[in-house]
Amino acid sequence: MSAPPHAAADAATPGAGGEPAGPRHVAIIMDGNGRWAKKRRLPRVAGHRKGVEAARNVVRAAGDLGIEVLTLYAFSSENWRRPAEEVADLMGLLRHFILADIEELAQAGVRLRVIGEYRALSPDLVRLIDGALARTADNRGTTLVVALNYGAQNELVEATRRLAERCARGELDPAAIGPAHIESELATHGLPPVDLLIRTSGEHRLSNFLLWQCAYAELLFVDALWPDFDGDRLAQALDDFARRERRFGGL
Ligand code: FPP
């Protein structure tokens, strides 16, 4: 085989002075809101509310830490299996987050991007999301990617279907399909691959998150529950990343 893995090409590389560069793209599975609430005998929604606060702090810190892309797993395509009341609470918190925070994020230069089938959410939420996307589209600071109704397998199925359609129309030769074709059809097209994937709450699973994009990601599982995660813990995660030796399959 010829070319080196595409993921290595765009990945974090040493800085100009030879010092290891920080991760360009950090993705987070924000887990543990329910357990945080349970420990305090509070309803689960209280944990999610604290979770939104943690997300707000981490987005701010990401900009200060020079992270180019921060992806947060806010609602998976499997989260619909939760009780309707909890789903409604999560949607309410998302609505509130957009209404309360998007202007400050926009002023800070954050560009919002959403991955996942967010158009299946309620029409008012879709309108709010579209407004927030438009409001921040020209920003050049940190890209905040929020995964909403997202599942990596669905994303790959959709990408495959679109490539197959192009082949069927005679626009694409199946033999010519390579990683770049698949990437161009993913919801994350144009973004660098994930350098660092963090999951909170001590669970060690990927839960159908960015399966393609994490091909060469460093994985970091931390015990802290998501509501207790903050900018300091994100900075610690970057320190941990800086000590990793990334070989991308080489020596
Ligand atoms: C997992 O906790 C968390 C989620 C299902 C995602 C919810 C995320 C937030 C409320 C943060 C929102 C972020 C934005 C950008 C608005 P869990 O309920 O699975 O916890 P448990 O495993 O302890 O029950």
Coordinates of N, CA and C in Angstrom, one line a residue, residues 55-199:
A55 N -20.2 22.1 30.4 CA -19.9 22.3 29.0 C -19.6 23.7 28.7
R56 N -20.3 24.6 29.3 CA -20.1 26.1 29.1 C -18.6 26.4 29.5
N57 N -18.2 25.9 30.7 CA -16.9 26.2 31.2 C -15.8 25.6 30.3
V58 N -16.1 24.4 29.8 CA -15.1 23.7 29.0 C -14.9 24.4 27.6
V59 N -16.0 24.9 27.1 CA -15.9 25.6 25.8 C -15.1 26.8 26.0
R60 N -15.3 27.6 27.0 CA -14.5 28.8 27.3 C -13.0 28.4 27.4
A61 N -12.8 27.3 28.2 CA -11.4 26.9 28.4 C -10.7 26.5 27.2
A62 N -11.5 25.8 26.3 CA -10.9 25.3 25.1 C -10.3 26.4 24.2
G63 N -11.0 27.5 24.2 CA -10.5 28.7 23.4 C -9.2 29.1 24.0
D64 N -9.2 29.3 25.4 CA -7.9 29.7 26.0 C -6.8 28.8 25.8
L65 N -7.1 27.5 25.7 CA -6.0 26.4 25.6 C -5.6 26.2 24.1
G66 N -6.2 27.0 23.2 CA -5.8 26.9 21.8 C -6.3 25.7 21.1
I67 N -7.4 25.1 21.6 CA -8.0 24.0 20.9 C -8.7 24.5 19.7
E68 N -8.4 23.9 18.6 CA -9.1 24.4 17.3 C -10.5 23.9 17.2
V69 N -10.7 22.6 17.5 CA -12.0 22.0 17.4 C -12.4 21.2 18.7
L70 N -13.5 21.5 19.2 CA -14.0 20.8 20.4 C -15.4 20.2 20.0
T71 N -15.4 18.9 20.1 CA -16.7 18.2 19.8 C -17.3 17.6 21.1
L72 N -18.5 17.9 21.3 CA -19.2 17.4 22.5 C -20.4 16.5 22.1
Y73 N -20.4 15.4 22.8 CA -21.5 14.4 22.5 C -22.7 14.7 23.4
A74 N -23.6 15.5 22.9 CA -24.7 16.0 23.7 C -25.9 15.1 23.7
F75 N -26.2 14.4 22.6 CA -27.4 13.6 22.5 C -27.1 12.5 21.4
S76 N -27.1 11.3 21.8 CA -26.8 10.2 20.8 C -28.1 9.7 20.1
S77 N -28.0 9.1 19.0 CA -29.2 8.5 18.3 C -29.8 7.5 19.2
E78 N -29.1 7.0 20.2 CA -29.6 5.9 21.1 C -30.3 6.6 22.3
N79 N -30.0 7.8 22.6 CA -30.6 8.5 23.8 C -32.1 8.6 23.8
W80 N -32.7 8.4 22.6 CA -34.2 8.4 22.5 C -34.8 7.3 23.4
R81 N -34.0 6.3 23.7 CA -34.5 5.2 24.5 C -34.7 5.6 26.0
R82 N -34.2 6.8 26.3 CA -34.5 7.2 27.7 C -35.9 7.6 27.9
P83 N -36.4 7.7 29.2 CA -37.8 8.1 29.4 C -38.1 9.4 28.8
A84 N -39.3 9.5 28.3 CA -39.7 10.7 27.5 C -39.4 12.0 28.3
E85 N -39.6 11.9 29.6 CA -39.5 13.1 30.5 C -38.0 13.6 30.5
E86 N -37.1 12.6 30.5 CA -35.7 13.0 30.5 C -35.3 13.5 29.1
V87 N -35.8 12.9 28.1 CA -35.5 13.5 26.7 C -36.0 14.9 26.6
A88 N -37.2 15.1 27.1 CA -37.8 16.5 27.1 C -36.9 17.5 27.9
D89 N -36.4 17.0 29.1 CA -35.5 17.8 29.9 C -34.2 18.2 29.1
L90 N -33.7 17.2 28.5 CA -32.4 17.4 27.7 C -32.7 18.4 26.6
M91 N -33.8 18.3 25.9 CA -34.1 19.2 24.8 C -34.3 20.6 25.3
G92 N -35.0 20.7 26.5 CA -35.2 22.0 27.1 C -33.9 22.6 27.5
L93 N -32.9 21.9 28.0 CA -31.6 22.4 28.4 C -30.9 22.9 27.1
L94 N -31.0 22.1 26.1 CA -30.3 22.5 24.8 C -30.9 23.8 24.3
R95 N -32.2 23.9 24.4 CA -32.9 25.2 23.9 C -32.4 26.3 24.8
H96 N -32.3 26.1 26.1 CA -31.9 27.2 27.0 C -30.4 27.6 26.7
F97 N -29.6 26.5 26.5 CA -28.2 26.8 26.2 C -28.1 27.7 25.0
I98 N -28.8 27.4 23.9 CA -28.7 28.2 22.7 C -29.1 29.6 22.9
L99 N -30.3 29.7 23.6 CA -30.8 31.0 23.8 C -29.9 31.9 24.7
A100 N -29.4 31.2 25.8 CA -28.6 32.0 26.8 C -27.2 32.2 26.4
D101 N -26.6 31.3 25.6 CA -25.1 31.3 25.5 C -24.6 31.7 24.1
I102 N -25.5 31.6 23.1 CA -24.9 31.6 21.7 C -24.3 33.0 21.4
E103 N -25.0 34.1 22.0 CA -24.4 35.4 21.7 C -23.0 35.6 22.3
E104 N -22.8 35.1 23.5 CA -21.5 35.2 24.1 C -20.5 34.4 23.3
L105 N -20.9 33.2 22.9 CA -20.0 32.3 22.2 C -19.6 33.0 20.8
A106 N -20.7 33.6 20.2 CA -20.5 34.3 18.9 C -19.5 35.4 19.1
Q107 N -19.7 36.2 20.2 CA -18.8 37.3 20.4 C -17.3 36.9 20.7
A108 N -17.2 35.7 21.2 CA -15.9 35.1 21.5 C -15.2 34.5 20.3
G109 N -15.9 34.5 19.2 CA -15.3 34.0 17.9 C -15.6 32.6 17.7
V110 N -16.4 31.9 18.5 CA -16.7 30.5 18.4 C -17.6 30.3 17.1
R111 N -17.2 29.2 16.4 CA -18.1 28.8 15.3 C -18.8 27.5 15.6
L112 N -20.1 27.5 15.6 CA -20.8 26.4 15.9 C -21.0 25.5 14.7
R113 N -20.9 24.2 15.0 CA -21.3 23.2 13.9 C -22.0 22.1 14.6
V114 N -23.0 21.5 13.9 CA -23.8 20.4 14.5 C -23.6 19.2 13.6
I115 N -23.4 18.1 14.3 CA -23.3 16.8 13.5 C -24.4 15.9 14.1
G116 N -25.0 15.1 13.2 CA -26.1 14.2 13.6 C -27.4 14.7 13.0
E117 N -28.4 13.9 13.1 CA -29.7 14.2 12.4 C -30.5 15.2 13.3
Y118 N -30.0 16.4 13.4 CA -30.7 17.4 14.3 C -32.0 17.8 13.7
R119 N -32.2 17.6 12.4 CA -33.5 18.0 11.8 C -34.7 17.2 12.3
A120 N -34.4 16.1 13.0 CA -35.4 15.3 13.5 C -35.9 15.8 14.9
L121 N -35.3 16.8 15.4 CA -35.7 17.4 16.7 C -36.9 18.3 16.4
S122 N -37.4 18.9 17.5 CA -38.7 19.7 17.3 C -38.4 20.9 16.4
P123 N -39.4 21.3 15.6 CA -39.1 22.4 14.6 C -38.6 23.7 15.3
D124 N -39.1 24.0 16.5 CA -38.6 25.3 17.1 C -37.1 25.2 17.5
L125 N -36.7 24.0 17.9 CA -35.3 23.7 18.2 C -34.4 23.8 16.9
V126 N -35.0 23.2 15.9 CA -34.2 23.2 14.6 C -34.0 24.6 14.1
R127 N -35.1 25.5 14.3 CA -34.9 26.9 13.9 C -33.9 27.6 14.7
L128 N -33.9 27.3 16.0 CA -32.9 27.9 16.9 C -31.5 27.5 16.5
I129 N -31.3 26.2 16.2 CA -30.0 25.7 15.9 C -29.6 26.3 14.5
D130 N -30.5 26.4 13.6 CA -30.1 27.0 12.3 C -29.7 28.5 12.5
G131 N -30.4 29.1 13.4 CA -30.1 30.5 13.6 C -28.7 30.7 14.3
A132 N -28.4 29.8 15.2 CA -27.1 29.8 15.9 C -26.0 29.5 14.9
L133 N -26.2 28.5 14.0 CA -25.2 28.2 13.0 C -25.0 29.4 12.1
A134 N -26.0 30.0 11.6 CA -25.9 31.2 10.8 C -25.1 32.3 11.5
R135 N -25.5 32.5 12.8 CA -24.9 33.6 13.6 C -23.4 33.5 13.7
T136 N -22.9 32.2 13.7 CA -21.5 32.0 14.0 C -20.7 31.5 12.8
A137 N -21.4 31.5 11.7 CA -20.8 30.8 10.5 C -19.5 31.5 10.0
D138 N -19.4 32.8 10.2 CA -18.2 33.5 9.7 C -17.1 33.6 10.8
N139 N -17.3 33.1 12.0 CA -16.3 33.2 13.0 C -15.1 32.3 12.7
R140 N -14.0 32.7 13.2 CA -12.7 32.0 12.9 C -12.0 31.5 14.2
G141 N -12.7 31.5 15.3 CA -12.1 31.0 16.6 C -12.3 29.5 16.7
T142 N -12.4 29.0 17.9 CA -12.7 27.6 18.2 C -13.9 27.1 17.5
T143 N -13.9 26.0 16.8 CA -15.1 25.4 16.3 C -15.7 24.5 17.3
L144 N -16.9 24.8 17.7 CA -17.6 24.0 18.7 C -18.6 23.1 17.9
V145 N -18.3 21.8 17.9 CA -19.1 20.8 17.2 C -20.0 20.1 18.3
V146 N -21.3 20.3 18.1 CA -22.2 19.6 19.1 C -22.9 18.4 18.3
A147 N -22.7 17.3 18.9 CA -23.3 16.1 18.3 C -24.7 15.9 18.9
L148 N -25.7 16.0 18.0 CA -27.1 15.9 18.4 C -27.8 14.9 17.6
N149 N -28.4 13.9 18.2 CA -29.1 12.8 17.5 C -28.0 12.2 16.6
Y150 N -26.8 12.0 17.1 CA -25.7 11.5 16.4 C -25.4 10.1 16.7
G151 N -25.0 9.3 15.7 CA -24.5 8.0 15.8 C -23.5 7.7 14.7
A152 N -22.4 7.2 15.0 CA -21.3 7.1 14.0 C -21.7 6.0 13.0
Q153 N -22.4 5.0 13.4 CA -22.8 4.0 12.4 C -23.7 4.6 11.4
N154 N -24.7 5.3 11.8 CA -25.6 6.0 10.9 C -24.9 6.9 10.0
E155 N -23.9 7.7 10.5 CA -23.1 8.6 9.7 C -22.4 7.8 8.6
L156 N -21.8 6.7 9.0 CA -21.1 5.9 8.0 C -22.0 5.3 6.9
V157 N -23.2 4.8 7.4 CA -24.2 4.3 6.5 C -24.6 5.4 5.4
E158 N -24.9 6.6 5.9 CA -25.3 7.6 5.0 C -24.2 8.0 4.0
A159 N -22.9 8.0 4.5 CA -21.8 8.3 3.7 C -21.7 7.2 2.6
T160 N -21.8 6.0 3.0 CA -21.7 4.9 2.1 C -22.8 4.9 1.0
R161 N -24.0 5.3 1.5 CA -25.2 5.4 0.5 C -24.9 6.5 -0.5
R162 N -24.4 7.6 -0.1 CA -24.1 8.7 -1.0 C -23.0 8.3 -2.0
L163 N -22.0 7.6 -1.6 CA -21.0 7.2 -2.5 C -21.5 6.2 -3.5
A164 N -22.4 5.2 -3.0 CA -23.0 4.2 -3.9 C -23.8 4.9 -4.9
E165 N -24.6 6.0 -4.5 CA -25.4 6.7 -5.5 C -24.5 7.3 -6.6
R166 N -23.4 7.9 -6.1 CA -22.5 8.5 -7.1 C -22.0 7.5 -8.1
C167 N -21.7 6.3 -7.6 CA -21.2 5.2 -8.4 C -22.3 4.8 -9.4
A168 N -23.5 4.7 -8.9 CA -24.6 4.2 -9.7 C -24.9 5.2 -10.8
R169 N -24.6 6.5 -10.6 CA -24.8 7.5 -11.6 C -23.6 7.6 -12.6
G170 N -22.6 6.8 -12.3 CA -21.5 6.8 -13.2 C -20.5 7.9 -12.9
E171 N -20.7 8.6 -11.8 CA -19.8 9.7 -11.5 C -18.5 9.3 -10.8
L172 N -18.6 8.1 -10.2 CA -17.4 7.7 -9.4 C -17.2 6.2 -9.7
D173 N -15.9 5.9 -9.8 CA -15.4 4.5 -10.1 C -15.3 3.8 -8.7
P174 N -16.0 2.7 -8.4 CA -15.8 2.1 -7.1 C -14.4 1.7 -6.8
A175 N -13.6 1.4 -7.8 CA -12.2 1.0 -7.6 C -11.4 2.2 -7.1
A176 N -11.9 3.4 -7.4 CA -11.1 4.6 -7.0 C -11.4 5.1 -5.6
I177 N -12.4 4.5 -4.9 CA -12.8 5.0 -3.6 C -11.7 4.8 -2.6
G178 N -11.3 5.9 -1.9 CA -10.3 5.8 -0.9 C -10.8 6.6 0.3
P179 N -10.0 6.6 1.4 CA -10.4 7.3 2.6 C -11.0 8.7 2.4
A180 N -10.3 9.5 1.5 CA -10.7 10.9 1.3 C -12.2 10.9 0.8
H181 N -12.6 10.0 0.0 CA -14.0 10.0 -0.5 C -15.0 9.8 0.7
I182 N -14.6 8.8 1.6 CA -15.5 8.6 2.7 C -15.5 9.8 3.6
E183 N -14.3 10.4 3.9 CA -14.3 11.6 4.7 C -15.1 12.7 4.2
S184 N -15.1 12.9 2.9 CA -15.8 14.0 2.3 C -17.3 13.9 2.5
E185 N -17.8 12.7 2.8 CA -19.2 12.5 3.0 C -19.6 12.4 4.5
L186 N -18.6 12.5 5.4 CA -19.0 12.5 6.8 C -19.5 13.9 7.3
A187 N -20.2 13.8 8.4 CA -20.7 15.1 8.9 C -19.6 16.0 9.3
T188 N -18.4 15.5 9.6 CA -17.3 16.2 10.1 C -16.3 16.7 8.9
H189 N -16.8 16.6 7.7 CA -15.9 16.8 6.6 C -15.2 18.2 6.7
G190 N -14.0 18.3 6.4 CA -13.3 19.5 6.5 C -12.6 19.7 7.9
L191 N -13.0 19.0 8.9 CA -12.4 19.1 10.2 C -11.2 18.2 10.4
P192 N -10.2 18.5 11.2 CA -9.1 17.6 11.4 C -9.6 16.3 12.2
P193 N -8.9 15.2 12.0 CA -9.3 14.0 12.8 C -9.2 14.3 14.3
V194 N -9.8 13.5 15.1 CA -9.8 13.7 16.6 C -8.4 13.3 17.0
D195 N -7.7 14.1 17.8 CA -6.4 13.8 18.4 C -6.6 13.2 19.8
L196 N -7.6 13.7 20.5 CA -7.8 13.3 21.9 C -9.3 13.1 22.2
L197 N -9.6 11.9 22.6 CA -11.0 11.6 23.0 C -11.0 11.4 24.5
I198 N -11.9 12.2 25.1 CA -12.0 12.1 26.6 C -13.4 11.5 26.9
R199 N -13.4 10.6 27.8 CA -14.7 10.1 28.4 C -14.7 10.3 29.9

